[in-house]
Every structure is written in C-alpha cells, then in structure tokens.
C-alpha cells in the first residue's frame, strides 16, 4: 500500500495542489486532492493513455476544454422530490447541458486513430439542446425572468408597465398642480410597494389619502393620494399574478429537469473524468513532462529527471537506474549534495506515473508500478511518544519490514543514523540484507564506509554517489551510478573555518583503513572527472570537425549546382544569339533573291545564295535533352499561336510554351527551358496537335497522374542527377497543369535532401515547399506547391 504519510513525505500532495489548479470543475479538484496512486499496471496505463489523448487534443487539435458547470447533485435530488428550482439552479442545469454538448461535439469531431478513450467518455454525455435553450431563453439571470418566458407573463408585465405609467402621470400632475406647496419634496417614492408622495406633516389634512409612513423626525408623512389608490391596488394584484406565473414557469422547468436528473448526474461524472485528464495533460505540458514507460517488475530508469518542486532555473537534472542490474542503490556523498532530493524524486515519479501524471524527465524514462512505496526520510523525533530520532527511524523500519514484499519500493534516508556509528553501521547492514532477502527494490543513502564496501561485493546493491567539486568543496547535485562517494566532512569543515589543529586531530583519529578507503574514493573521483572533462572536449572537437566537413560538402554541392545552372543558361543564351544571327541571314538572303530576280541572274546564283542562307541557319544547334522536331513541320497559323500553347521553334531546334503574343508585330514570346525569347510567326511550327499543353502531354508517359498530384523518386541518384530530374519533373508538371508534386529523396546522409531543397529555392515555378507530414513520409519527402 501507499500510505498518506508516505505520499506527504515525498511531497505528492504538493504535486496534487499544482495539478488541481488546472482543473475546471469543483468535483475534479476534489477528486484530485483525494487521488491515490493505483497499483495495477493496466489501470496506470489507462490513466496515462487518457492523459496522452487529452494532451493530443489540447495541443494538436486545440480542442477539448471543459466549459464550467456547477455540481448540482443536491438540486437534482430536490427536483426529484417535486421541488421547484430557482433561477440560479436552473441556469446551472443549462450549464451542465452546455458543457456536455460542447465537449461531446468537439472531441467527436476529431478523427484520430490514436484518440479512442476520451471519445468513449464523451459519447456517454447527454445532450438536450431544446431544454438548454428553453432555460436560457426564459431565465435572463439569477434575478430575472424574461418577459417572453410565456405569453401570460408578457401580458401581465405589459399591464404592470401601463399601471406604473398611469400612477406616475397622476402623481406628477398632483405635484405640478397647486398642491405642491404641501409637499416636502417634489418627488414620487415607494412605501410598502405602493406609490406615495412626501407631505409636510402640518399639511397632512390637506392631502386626502392613506398615510403609509413618516420620517424619523416626524416632519414628513408619506401619503398615498386617493386618486392613485385604485391604480396601486391593481398594480398589487398584477404583482401577485406575475409572481404566480413566474413560479409556474420555474415549476414547469423543474419538472422537466426531474425527468433527466439521472442523466445530468452522469454528465457531471463524465465531465469530471475528462476534466481530470485535461488537467493532467496541461500540467504535463506546462512542466515539459514526458510519458514514462511503465512496467510492474521494479525497473526504474530516470533520464535527466527534474524534481518538479524545484524551480526550473535551479534544478539540476539527475539520471538513475534501478531494478535491471540491481535491486538497491546505495547513494553516498556529502551533506546538502542532493541525496535526499534524489531519493524523494524516485518515489515521487513512481507515484505520479501510477496516478496517470507525466513526469519532468527525458524521453525513454521508465518507471514501475509497485504494490507499496515505503519511506523513512527526515527527522521524525516525537516528543509526545518520547521517541528519539533513532527510535523513530527504527520504528518506521520495523513497520516497513512487516509490510514490504517483492513488489515494493523502499526509500530510506541515512539508514542507521542517530546512534553509535559502529552499531548503526552494523544495524544498517543487517537491515539491508533483510530487504534484499525479501526481494524488494529501493534506494538508501548513507555515510557509512562499511555499506559502501558491502555494495562493492554484492550484485543486488549498487553504489552511487553525488558529485562533489574537490576544488571548491561544493556539491554539484549530479549522481554517478556505480561509483561510491566520499562524505568529505573534514574537508568541508576546514573550508567552513574549523581550526587547522582540530582538523589534524580529526584526521589522526581516523582508522588507517578508513583513511586509505577515502583516499582511494577521492582519487577515483578525480580520475573520473578528468576523463569526463577530456571526453567532453574530444566530443566537442569531433562535433566541430563534423560540422566543418558538412559545410565543405554542402559548399561543393552548391558550387556544382551553380555551375550546372550557369552552363545550362549559357547554352540557351548562345542558341538564342545564333538564332538571332540566323534571322538576320535569312533577311539578307531574301533581299538577295529579290535583287537577283530583278537582275535576271542565272538560277545557279540564286541556288548559291540559298546555300549561303542554309549554312547560316546551321549555326543553331539542339540542346542536349531537348525535344526532337516533329517528323513533318507544319507552320502554325496566326490563329493557332496562343498563350499556353506548346510550339516547335525551328531555329532553336526545341519546343517551348507561348507566354505572350504580339499580333501587330507578328511575334510571340516563347519560354524555352528557363529562357524567354521573341520569335517571328514564320519560325513557329505546330508541336503535335493544337490544344492547350495540359491536353497535349501524355501524363502517364511523363509520370504525372491525372489527379493533379505527382511523385518523383530520386533515391540512389547523385545530387546532380537528382536536381536535373527534379528540374525536368517540375517543368513537365507545370505544362501539365499539375498543382502539387512530391519528391521522394529519403533522409540518409541528408545530401539529397539539402540539394533538392536548395534548388527549389531558385526555381521560379515553385510557390512553396514543405517537409512531409506524419503519414506522408515526414523528412524523407518534400511536398511542392507549383505556381
């Protein structure tokens, strides 16, 4: 079992106080304060599952918050007995229905295979939007019923307003008339729910009516004039009718509530269960906690655990392992070094996990579910029972030995302390051996050298020590598993100002064996710290060198890509310049033809001029990988040259896309690869049939699906090959009107990933790109949206 005393000792109650601050409902907060760790692995896993699901809903889907509603258990009991609920109580019923409706619809709207338990809870919630709306429309606030709550109430209140107006008009006319000289003030007031006027006491006989009250001084009497008496009587009757109608409305609503009281009670229970899960999730998120791996075999492996009650800027992460290689840890080291905090943290983490609460530690932390957690921590000297510190500790240990089994966690601080050191050490050894024979798991702190030596020779118990800076003689609050620590008591005393002569005497009083053992521990500790420092420096240097190599590789790849881009652009530019010269040559030859015809030169001279023209035209060349010319060139008509149409440019020996047309100049702007060029109509030929390019390309042959998405796998390619294929793939996708493509490059060394994404930054056809989401391939793919 885990007693309340144990939970208080490890400060579990403080965790619950913080956790309760995240709860919305009163019942949830009460249940949190009454929370006790479960002892079943299945139950603990179920609680952690709910916490994880709540966190997923809260963080990833921004949903699942609980709308506040009050606990109306007692009110529902009264409604069941035929009682009438008041405005506030009925509004609380509406709150219950609203909270259930909001939570149920929010969670059930999320479709996630990993979220199954909370949907089961909210599916049990009862919704009644009709009654919810009826209550909120009829009851305006805790003190007011809407005029429109019923036709009769509307009529009654309309009559009340009319009567009030008539009474005020009568009294105001009285005040404005010649009788105002009898009045103490020209005001209308109320006495006993009836309208009256303040009359000077000496003129009471001049004003006919009923005296309802007088002032404390007796100078003023409050008279209800005869003229308004009947109106006041009618108003009084109307007020009674209003109260009766309001009571009828509340009774009717209360009766409807009584029919569903069971569902409303069940609502509150389920809302509270969900609220508890969300409170645990929000606590874990705020504390940067993780879900621990759970077992029921006593295995504990805390990775960089941070005690949740120590401020984040002061806490030092501690890692410890227990249960797989040993049953007990024996922690040694100086006072104030963190031994007790580490001890409590281990017990607290297990209690938190057994309560469905995530723990502030690193990923992969593992904790166990125990039948019982037992503690003997701190000075519990009892004056009432006349028990010394030692006696109190022994009493606790006796109780623990009587109850602990092989599925218990035992935490003992300073075992055997508070008595003669030699006897205390011997007693501590005997108690440890008994715990080991029981088969339980535990952590014990001590300063006894005999226990350190014992742990060195027993496989079931492992030494551990809290780090201590020998130079500054200050604790570092870090634990080292497998290494016993020195108490450093004499060194610390010396640093704190204890006289040198006393220190020498103290050292001389130590046995030779103790001195040698402590020297060996200190030497081993210094060697270990030097090794760790050197190892850290080497790791830093290695990381720096790896980063430098990665940068060199990246620079090389970027240089190669840039060279390739420049080369491709240069080839197209050269081709464009050659084409321009070919145009000039064609014009010259045409002009020569005309001259020759006019001069009636021989045909052979004309043929010679044509040969010169063809020779100039041969200066153009087809770029490697460009599209071949159609088997039969058919010149495109002016009406066929349209924006977005694929055409063949004879002088370039390549196909392109028309991006603009200038009919008046008989020119078109054509995109060939990455280069835009202006081409005369006479050099433009049909490329296949005249349709917009998205209908001309064979999408299956181009590897582009018809569903507007496409994938390209470049795994296994070099970076240059991959970038070239990506460039061509994007080009085909754009001309095929595909809006989104996926490049599969894998993760590997990251070279392909970086090369592809660096290229995408330069491609003007790319609108944006991102890494794959969960289920798409994550960082092994890049998803691209095209312009």
mmCIF file of C-alpha atoms in Angstrom, residues 104-416:
data_model
loop_
_atom_site.group_PDB
_atom_site.id
_atom_site.type_symbol
_atom_site.label_atom_id
_atom_site.label_comp_id
_atom_site.label_asym_id
_atom_site.label_seq_id
_atom_site.Cartn_x
_atom_site.Cartn_y
_atom_site.Cartn_z
ATOM 1 C CA UNK A 104 -19.025 15.941 -26.821
ATOM 2 C CA UNK A 105 -19.199 17.636 -30.199
ATOM 3 C CA UNK A 106 -15.631 18.997 -30.027
ATOM 4 C CA UNK A 107 -13.987 15.653 -29.266
ATOM 5 C CA UNK A 108 -16.175 13.523 -31.540
ATOM 6 C CA UNK A 109 -15.393 15.879 -34.429
ATOM 7 C CA UNK A 110 -11.701 14.896 -34.229
ATOM 8 C CA UNK A 111 -10.860 11.873 -36.346
ATOM 9 C CA UNK A 112 -7.644 10.400 -34.993
ATOM 10 C CA UNK A 113 -6.956 6.681 -34.615
ATOM 11 C CA UNK A 114 -4.741 7.396 -31.599
ATOM 12 C CA UNK A 115 -7.612 9.001 -29.679
ATOM 13 C CA UNK A 116 -10.091 6.358 -28.536
ATOM 14 C CA UNK A 117 -10.642 6.554 -24.752
ATOM 15 C CA UNK A 118 -11.842 10.150 -24.418
ATOM 16 C CA UNK A 119 -14.357 9.733 -27.275
ATOM 17 C CA UNK A 120 -15.769 6.774 -25.306
ATOM 18 C CA UNK A 121 -16.187 9.035 -22.261
ATOM 19 C CA UNK A 122 -17.819 11.941 -24.089
ATOM 20 C CA UNK A 123 -20.079 9.656 -26.118
ATOM 21 C CA UNK A 124 -21.812 8.901 -22.792
ATOM 22 C CA UNK A 125 -22.628 12.600 -22.267
ATOM 23 C CA UNK A 126 -26.310 13.530 -22.506
ATOM 24 C CA UNK A 127 -27.336 16.424 -24.750
ATOM 25 C CA UNK A 128 -30.689 18.234 -24.661
ATOM 26 C CA UNK A 129 -30.319 21.407 -26.695
ATOM 27 C CA UNK A 130 -34.072 22.040 -26.554
ATOM 28 C CA UNK A 131 -34.219 22.200 -22.740
ATOM 29 C CA UNK A 132 -30.907 24.089 -22.619
ATOM 30 C CA UNK A 133 -32.284 26.743 -24.986
ATOM 31 C CA UNK A 134 -35.610 26.895 -23.151
ATOM 32 C CA UNK A 135 -33.923 27.572 -19.810
ATOM 33 C CA UNK A 136 -31.517 30.205 -21.136
ATOM 34 C CA UNK A 137 -34.217 31.948 -23.164
ATOM 35 C CA UNK A 138 -36.702 32.104 -20.285
ATOM 36 C CA UNK A 139 -34.238 32.888 -17.475
ATOM 37 C CA UNK A 140 -32.205 36.040 -18.115
ATOM 38 C CA UNK A 141 -30.143 35.945 -14.904
ATOM 39 C CA UNK A 142 -30.219 34.674 -11.338
ATOM 40 C CA UNK A 143 -32.660 37.506 -10.506
ATOM 41 C CA UNK A 144 -34.674 37.938 -13.668
ATOM 42 C CA UNK A 145 -37.148 36.018 -15.815
ATOM 43 C CA UNK A 146 -37.571 37.098 -19.436
ATOM 44 C CA UNK A 147 -40.821 38.897 -20.394
ATOM 45 C CA UNK A 148 -41.146 36.362 -23.200
ATOM 46 C CA UNK A 149 -40.979 33.346 -20.883
ATOM 47 C CA UNK A 150 -44.708 32.945 -21.515
ATOM 48 C CA UNK A 151 -47.489 34.874 -23.262
ATOM 49 C CA UNK A 152 -49.263 35.373 -19.944
ATOM 50 C CA UNK A 153 -46.158 36.787 -18.275
ATOM 51 C CA UNK A 154 -45.672 39.168 -21.191
ATOM 52 C CA UNK A 155 -49.284 40.355 -20.847
ATOM 53 C CA UNK A 156 -49.000 40.770 -17.064
ATOM 54 C CA UNK A 157 -45.794 42.774 -17.297
ATOM 55 C CA UNK A 158 -47.228 44.935 -20.052
ATOM 56 C CA UNK A 159 -50.155 45.716 -17.735
ATOM 57 C CA UNK A 160 -47.728 46.472 -14.890
ATOM 58 C CA UNK A 161 -45.822 48.930 -17.079
ATOM 59 C CA UNK A 162 -49.051 50.639 -18.090
ATOM 60 C CA UNK A 163 -50.219 50.909 -14.461
ATOM 61 C CA UNK A 164 -46.856 52.322 -13.410
ATOM 62 C CA UNK A 165 -47.111 54.937 -16.135
ATOM 63 C CA UNK A 166 -50.673 55.908 -15.101
ATOM 64 C CA UNK A 167 -49.721 56.199 -11.422
ATOM 65 C CA UNK A 168 -46.677 58.347 -12.205
ATOM 66 C CA UNK A 169 -48.696 60.564 -14.507
ATOM 67 C CA UNK A 170 -51.328 61.084 -11.786
ATOM 68 C CA UNK A 171 -48.772 61.832 -9.102
ATOM 69 C CA UNK A 172 -46.730 64.106 -11.358
ATOM 70 C CA UNK A 173 -49.859 66.085 -12.222
ATOM 71 C CA UNK A 174 -50.564 66.340 -8.497
ATOM 72 C CA UNK A 175 -47.037 67.595 -7.865
ATOM 73 C CA UNK A 176 -47.213 70.131 -10.699
ATOM 74 C CA UNK A 177 -50.609 71.459 -9.536
ATOM 75 C CA UNK A 178 -51.418 73.890 -6.773
ATOM 76 C CA UNK A 179 -50.979 71.248 -4.066
ATOM 77 C CA UNK A 180 -47.200 71.092 -4.437
ATOM 78 C CA UNK A 181 -46.915 73.714 -1.698
ATOM 79 C CA UNK A 182 -47.934 70.978 0.766
ATOM 80 C CA UNK A 183 -45.104 68.712 -0.305
ATOM 81 C CA UNK A 184 -41.753 68.334 1.420
ATOM 82 C CA UNK A 185 -40.106 67.399 -1.940
ATOM 83 C CA UNK A 186 -41.423 67.255 -5.498
ATOM 84 C CA UNK A 187 -40.700 63.511 -5.835
ATOM 85 C CA UNK A 188 -42.608 60.253 -6.060
ATOM 86 C CA UNK A 189 -41.438 57.359 -3.875
ATOM 87 C CA UNK A 190 -42.461 53.881 -2.727
ATOM 88 C CA UNK A 191 -43.639 52.645 0.622
ATOM 89 C CA UNK A 192 -44.768 49.032 1.112
ATOM 90 C CA UNK A 193 -44.681 48.596 -2.697
ATOM 91 C CA UNK A 194 -47.182 51.459 -3.166
ATOM 92 C CA UNK A 195 -46.501 54.850 -4.748
ATOM 93 C CA UNK A 196 -46.670 57.772 -2.286
ATOM 94 C CA UNK A 197 -45.713 61.459 -2.056
ATOM 95 C CA UNK A 198 -43.841 63.192 0.826
ATOM 96 C CA UNK A 199 -46.185 65.702 2.546
ATOM 97 C CA UNK A 200 -45.244 68.202 5.210
ATOM 98 C CA UNK A 201 -46.620 66.976 8.490
ATOM 99 C CA UNK A 202 -48.613 70.193 9.189
ATOM 100 C CA UNK A 203 -50.499 69.791 5.875
ATOM 101 C CA UNK A 204 -51.434 66.123 6.223
ATOM 102 C CA UNK A 205 -55.112 67.026 6.498
ATOM 103 C CA UNK A 206 -54.975 68.982 3.219
ATOM 104 C CA UNK A 207 -53.975 65.909 1.197
ATOM 105 C CA UNK A 208 -56.680 63.234 1.104
ATOM 106 C CA UNK A 209 -55.321 59.741 1.117
ATOM 107 C CA UNK A 210 -53.789 56.937 3.188
ATOM 108 C CA UNK A 211 -50.704 57.599 5.343
ATOM 109 C CA UNK A 212 -48.191 54.764 4.904
ATOM 110 C CA UNK A 213 -45.161 56.080 6.799
ATOM 111 C CA UNK A 214 -43.482 59.103 8.295
ATOM 112 C CA UNK A 215 -39.879 60.291 8.515
ATOM 113 C CA UNK A 216 -37.752 59.721 11.609
ATOM 114 C CA UNK A 217 -38.051 63.378 12.533
ATOM 115 C CA UNK A 218 -41.834 63.360 12.068
ATOM 116 C CA UNK A 219 -41.637 66.375 9.747
ATOM 117 C CA UNK A 220 -42.733 64.344 6.729
ATOM 118 C CA UNK A 221 -45.554 61.897 6.185
ATOM 119 C CA UNK A 222 -45.814 59.642 3.127
ATOM 120 C CA UNK A 223 -49.363 59.701 1.778
ATOM 121 C CA UNK A 224 -50.946 57.626 -0.942
ATOM 122 C CA UNK A 225 -53.417 60.073 -2.574
ATOM 123 C CA UNK A 226 -56.980 58.898 -3.209
ATOM 124 C CA UNK A 227 -56.525 59.473 -6.955
ATOM 125 C CA UNK A 228 -53.940 56.629 -7.244
ATOM 126 C CA UNK A 229 -55.286 54.209 -4.643
ATOM 127 C CA UNK A 230 -57.162 52.078 -7.098
ATOM 128 C CA UNK A 231 -54.238 52.040 -9.512
ATOM 129 C CA UNK A 232 -51.954 50.903 -6.675
ATOM 130 C CA UNK A 233 -54.429 48.162 -5.817
ATOM 131 C CA UNK A 234 -54.462 46.987 -9.432
ATOM 132 C CA UNK A 235 -50.658 47.113 -9.503
ATOM 133 C CA UNK A 236 -50.512 44.992 -6.344
ATOM 134 C CA UNK A 237 -52.815 42.402 -7.890
ATOM 135 C CA UNK A 238 -50.694 42.383 -11.058
ATOM 136 C CA UNK A 239 -47.549 41.780 -8.991
ATOM 137 C CA UNK A 240 -49.217 38.756 -7.373
ATOM 138 C CA UNK A 241 -50.194 37.440 -10.791
ATOM 139 C CA UNK A 242 -46.622 37.966 -12.016
ATOM 140 C CA UNK A 243 -45.179 36.024 -9.059
ATOM 141 C CA UNK A 244 -47.673 33.182 -9.644
ATOM 142 C CA UNK A 245 -46.782 32.986 -13.337
ATOM 143 C CA UNK A 246 -43.035 33.008 -12.597
ATOM 144 C CA UNK A 247 -43.497 30.206 -10.072
ATOM 145 C CA UNK A 248 -45.493 28.238 -12.665
ATOM 146 C CA UNK A 249 -42.706 28.680 -15.261
ATOM 147 C CA UNK A 250 -39.998 27.606 -12.789
ATOM 148 C CA UNK A 251 -42.093 24.614 -11.660
ATOM 149 C CA UNK A 252 -42.619 23.534 -15.242
ATOM 150 C CA UNK A 253 -38.887 23.740 -15.990
ATOM 151 C CA UNK A 254 -38.055 21.946 -12.724
ATOM 152 C CA UNK A 255 -40.394 19.112 -13.650
ATOM 153 C CA UNK A 256 -38.611 18.695 -16.976
ATOM 154 C CA UNK A 257 -35.269 18.646 -15.135
ATOM 155 C CA UNK A 258 -36.532 15.925 -12.781
ATOM 156 C CA UNK A 259 -37.164 13.628 -15.764
ATOM 157 C CA UNK A 260 -33.454 13.784 -16.779
ATOM 158 C CA UNK A 261 -31.833 14.183 -13.354
ATOM 159 C CA UNK A 262 -30.035 10.839 -13.650
ATOM 160 C CA UNK A 263 -28.511 11.823 -16.997
ATOM 161 C CA UNK A 264 -27.418 15.182 -15.579
ATOM 162 C CA UNK A 265 -25.680 13.487 -12.631
ATOM 163 C CA UNK A 266 -23.950 11.084 -15.023
ATOM 164 C CA UNK A 267 -22.958 14.073 -17.170
ATOM 165 C CA UNK A 268 -21.143 15.660 -14.260
ATOM 166 C CA UNK A 269 -19.283 12.435 -13.501
ATOM 167 C CA UNK A 270 -18.093 12.044 -17.106
ATOM 168 C CA UNK A 271 -17.251 15.735 -17.432
ATOM 169 C CA UNK A 272 -15.176 15.447 -14.273
ATOM 170 C CA UNK A 273 -13.325 12.395 -15.614
ATOM 171 C CA UNK A 274 -12.491 14.237 -18.835
ATOM 172 C CA UNK A 275 -11.578 17.367 -16.859
ATOM 173 C CA UNK A 276 -9.116 15.309 -14.809
ATOM 174 C CA UNK A 277 -7.427 14.021 -17.981
ATOM 175 C CA UNK A 278 -7.133 17.540 -19.395
ATOM 176 C CA UNK A 279 -5.795 18.865 -16.082
ATOM 177 C CA UNK A 280 -3.073 16.176 -16.088
ATOM 178 C CA UNK A 281 -2.278 16.942 -19.740
ATOM 179 C CA UNK A 282 -1.987 20.692 -19.151
ATOM 180 C CA UNK A 283 0.144 20.146 -16.045
ATOM 181 C CA UNK A 284 2.461 17.903 -18.073
ATOM 182 C CA UNK A 285 2.649 20.397 -20.931
ATOM 183 C CA UNK A 286 3.451 23.302 -18.604
ATOM 184 C CA UNK A 287 6.174 21.292 -16.847
ATOM 185 C CA UNK A 288 7.682 19.915 -20.097
ATOM 186 C CA UNK A 289 6.910 16.419 -18.871
ATOM 187 C CA UNK A 290 7.019 13.134 -20.788
ATOM 188 C CA UNK A 291 5.016 9.956 -20.626
ATOM 189 C CA UNK A 292 7.134 7.342 -18.847
ATOM 190 C CA UNK A 293 7.368 3.738 -19.991
ATOM 191 C CA UNK A 294 5.635 1.635 -17.322
ATOM 192 C CA UNK A 295 6.376 -1.847 -16.037
ATOM 193 C CA UNK A 296 5.461 -3.872 -12.954
ATOM 194 C CA UNK A 297 8.855 -5.551 -12.447
ATOM 195 C CA UNK A 298 10.569 -2.897 -10.345
ATOM 196 C CA UNK A 299 12.565 -1.384 -13.226
ATOM 197 C CA UNK A 300 13.318 2.320 -12.817
ATOM 198 C CA UNK A 301 15.350 4.277 -15.359
ATOM 199 C CA UNK A 302 15.037 8.038 -14.920
ATOM 200 C CA UNK A 303 16.641 10.026 -17.748
ATOM 201 C CA UNK A 304 17.551 13.579 -16.754
ATOM 202 C CA UNK A 305 14.804 13.781 -14.167
ATOM 203 C CA UNK A 306 13.989 17.225 -12.756
ATOM 204 C CA UNK A 307 12.346 17.431 -9.355
ATOM 205 C CA UNK A 308 9.017 19.149 -10.142
ATOM 206 C CA UNK A 309 9.027 21.243 -6.962
ATOM 207 C CA UNK A 310 12.413 22.865 -7.637
ATOM 208 C CA UNK A 311 12.303 25.986 -9.875
ATOM 209 C CA UNK A 312 13.415 25.321 -13.440
ATOM 210 C CA UNK A 313 16.313 27.775 -13.255
ATOM 211 C CA UNK A 314 17.748 25.990 -10.213
ATOM 212 C CA UNK A 315 17.004 22.310 -10.747
ATOM 213 C CA UNK A 316 19.842 20.028 -11.901
ATOM 214 C CA UNK A 317 18.695 17.009 -13.976
ATOM 215 C CA UNK A 318 19.520 13.652 -12.406
ATOM 216 C CA UNK A 319 19.628 10.257 -14.133
ATOM 217 C CA UNK A 320 19.453 6.977 -12.236
ATOM 218 C CA UNK A 321 18.748 3.329 -12.947
ATOM 219 C CA UNK A 322 17.439 0.606 -10.664
ATOM 220 C CA UNK A 323 15.925 -2.852 -10.914
ATOM 221 C CA UNK A 324 17.542 -4.371 -14.005
ATOM 222 C CA UNK A 325 21.127 -4.727 -12.785
ATOM 223 C CA UNK A 326 20.479 -4.370 -9.059
ATOM 224 C CA UNK A 327 17.634 -4.199 -6.572
ATOM 225 C CA UNK A 328 19.020 -1.388 -4.422
ATOM 226 C CA UNK A 329 21.031 1.790 -4.956
ATOM 227 C CA UNK A 330 23.286 2.949 -2.143
ATOM 228 C CA UNK A 331 23.806 6.694 -2.578
ATOM 229 C CA UNK A 332 26.730 8.301 -0.755
ATOM 230 C CA UNK A 333 28.284 11.733 -0.816
ATOM 231 C CA UNK A 334 28.430 14.987 1.154
ATOM 232 C CA UNK A 335 25.539 16.558 3.030
ATOM 233 C CA UNK A 336 23.431 19.039 1.005
ATOM 234 C CA UNK A 337 24.625 17.206 -2.100
ATOM 235 C CA UNK A 338 21.157 16.220 -3.275
ATOM 236 C CA UNK A 339 20.903 12.675 -1.901
ATOM 237 C CA UNK A 340 17.549 13.239 -0.192
ATOM 238 C CA UNK A 341 16.105 15.153 -3.164
ATOM 239 C CA UNK A 342 17.089 12.284 -5.476
ATOM 240 C CA UNK A 343 15.557 9.776 -3.063
ATOM 241 C CA UNK A 344 12.257 11.662 -2.951
ATOM 242 C CA UNK A 345 12.250 12.238 -6.695
ATOM 243 C CA UNK A 346 12.409 8.487 -7.421
ATOM 244 C CA UNK A 347 9.421 7.793 -5.163
ATOM 245 C CA UNK A 348 7.521 10.849 -6.366
ATOM 246 C CA UNK A 349 7.964 9.950 -10.050
ATOM 247 C CA UNK A 350 6.604 6.446 -9.445
ATOM 248 C CA UNK A 351 3.599 7.834 -7.533
ATOM 249 C CA UNK A 352 2.931 10.354 -10.330
ATOM 250 C CA UNK A 353 3.095 7.695 -13.046
ATOM 251 C CA UNK A 354 0.800 5.422 -11.004
ATOM 252 C CA UNK A 355 -1.688 8.337 -10.925
ATOM 253 C CA UNK A 356 -1.611 8.981 -14.676
ATOM 254 C CA UNK A 357 0.615 12.075 -14.374
ATOM 255 C CA UNK A 358 3.508 12.613 -16.778
ATOM 256 C CA UNK A 359 6.927 13.256 -15.213
ATOM 257 C CA UNK A 360 9.511 16.019 -15.869
ATOM 258 C CA UNK A 361 12.262 13.863 -17.365
ATOM 259 C CA UNK A 362 13.866 12.928 -20.661
ATOM 260 C CA UNK A 363 12.289 10.695 -23.290
ATOM 261 C CA UNK A 364 12.690 6.975 -22.618
ATOM 262 C CA UNK A 365 12.346 7.286 -18.848
ATOM 263 C CA UNK A 366 10.946 4.090 -17.347
ATOM 264 C CA UNK A 367 9.111 3.683 -14.056
ATOM 265 C CA UNK A 368 7.489 0.797 -12.231
ATOM 266 C CA UNK A 369 4.107 0.208 -10.638
ATOM 267 C CA UNK A 370 4.614 -1.012 -7.066
ATOM 268 C CA UNK A 371 2.306 -2.675 -4.558
ATOM 269 C CA UNK A 372 3.640 -0.262 -1.974
ATOM 270 C CA UNK A 373 6.047 2.641 -1.558
ATOM 271 C CA UNK A 374 7.606 2.970 1.897
ATOM 272 C CA UNK A 375 9.682 5.872 3.208
ATOM 273 C CA UNK A 376 11.859 6.685 6.145
ATOM 274 C CA UNK A 377 13.075 10.178 5.367
ATOM 275 C CA UNK A 378 13.885 13.080 7.680
ATOM 276 C CA UNK A 379 13.985 13.684 11.404
ATOM 277 C CA UNK A 380 10.743 12.459 12.943
ATOM 278 C CA UNK A 381 11.578 12.781 16.626
ATOM 279 C CA UNK A 382 8.369 12.567 18.650
ATOM 280 C CA UNK A 383 8.122 14.412 21.973
ATOM 281 C CA UNK A 384 4.625 13.079 22.632
ATOM 282 C CA UNK A 385 5.738 9.435 22.320
ATOM 283 C CA UNK A 386 9.115 10.127 23.966
ATOM 284 C CA UNK A 387 10.915 8.783 20.890
ATOM 285 C CA UNK A 388 14.383 9.926 19.825
ATOM 286 C CA UNK A 389 15.345 10.387 16.165
ATOM 287 C CA UNK A 390 16.956 6.930 16.136
ATOM 288 C CA UNK A 391 13.957 5.322 17.809
ATOM 289 C CA UNK A 392 11.612 6.954 15.309
ATOM 290 C CA UNK A 393 13.669 5.639 12.371
ATOM 291 C CA UNK A 394 13.765 2.123 13.797
ATOM 292 C CA UNK A 395 10.018 2.174 14.377
ATOM 293 C CA UNK A 396 9.493 3.131 10.716
ATOM 294 C CA UNK A 397 11.862 0.395 9.517
ATOM 295 C CA UNK A 398 10.080 -2.214 11.658
ATOM 296 C CA UNK A 399 6.780 -1.170 10.065
ATOM 297 C CA UNK A 400 8.285 -1.305 6.565
ATOM 298 C CA UNK A 401 9.801 -4.760 7.109
ATOM 299 C CA UNK A 402 6.409 -6.026 8.249
ATOM 300 C CA UNK A 403 4.607 -4.856 5.104
ATOM 301 C CA UNK A 404 7.123 -4.787 2.222
ATOM 302 C CA UNK A 405 7.140 -7.547 -0.392
ATOM 303 C CA UNK A 406 8.998 -8.252 -3.626
ATOM 304 C CA UNK A 407 6.918 -5.605 -5.432
ATOM 305 C CA UNK A 408 7.628 -2.778 -3.026
ATOM 306 C CA UNK A 409 9.817 0.330 -3.288
ATOM 307 C CA UNK A 410 11.711 1.239 -0.110
ATOM 308 C CA UNK A 411 13.309 4.665 0.363
ATOM 309 C CA UNK A 412 15.481 5.161 3.448
ATOM 310 C CA UNK A 413 17.482 8.308 4.135
ATOM 311 C CA UNK A 414 20.615 7.939 6.306
ATOM 312 C CA UNK A 415 19.999 4.327 7.299
ATOM 313 C CA UNK A 416 21.269 3.505 10.780
#
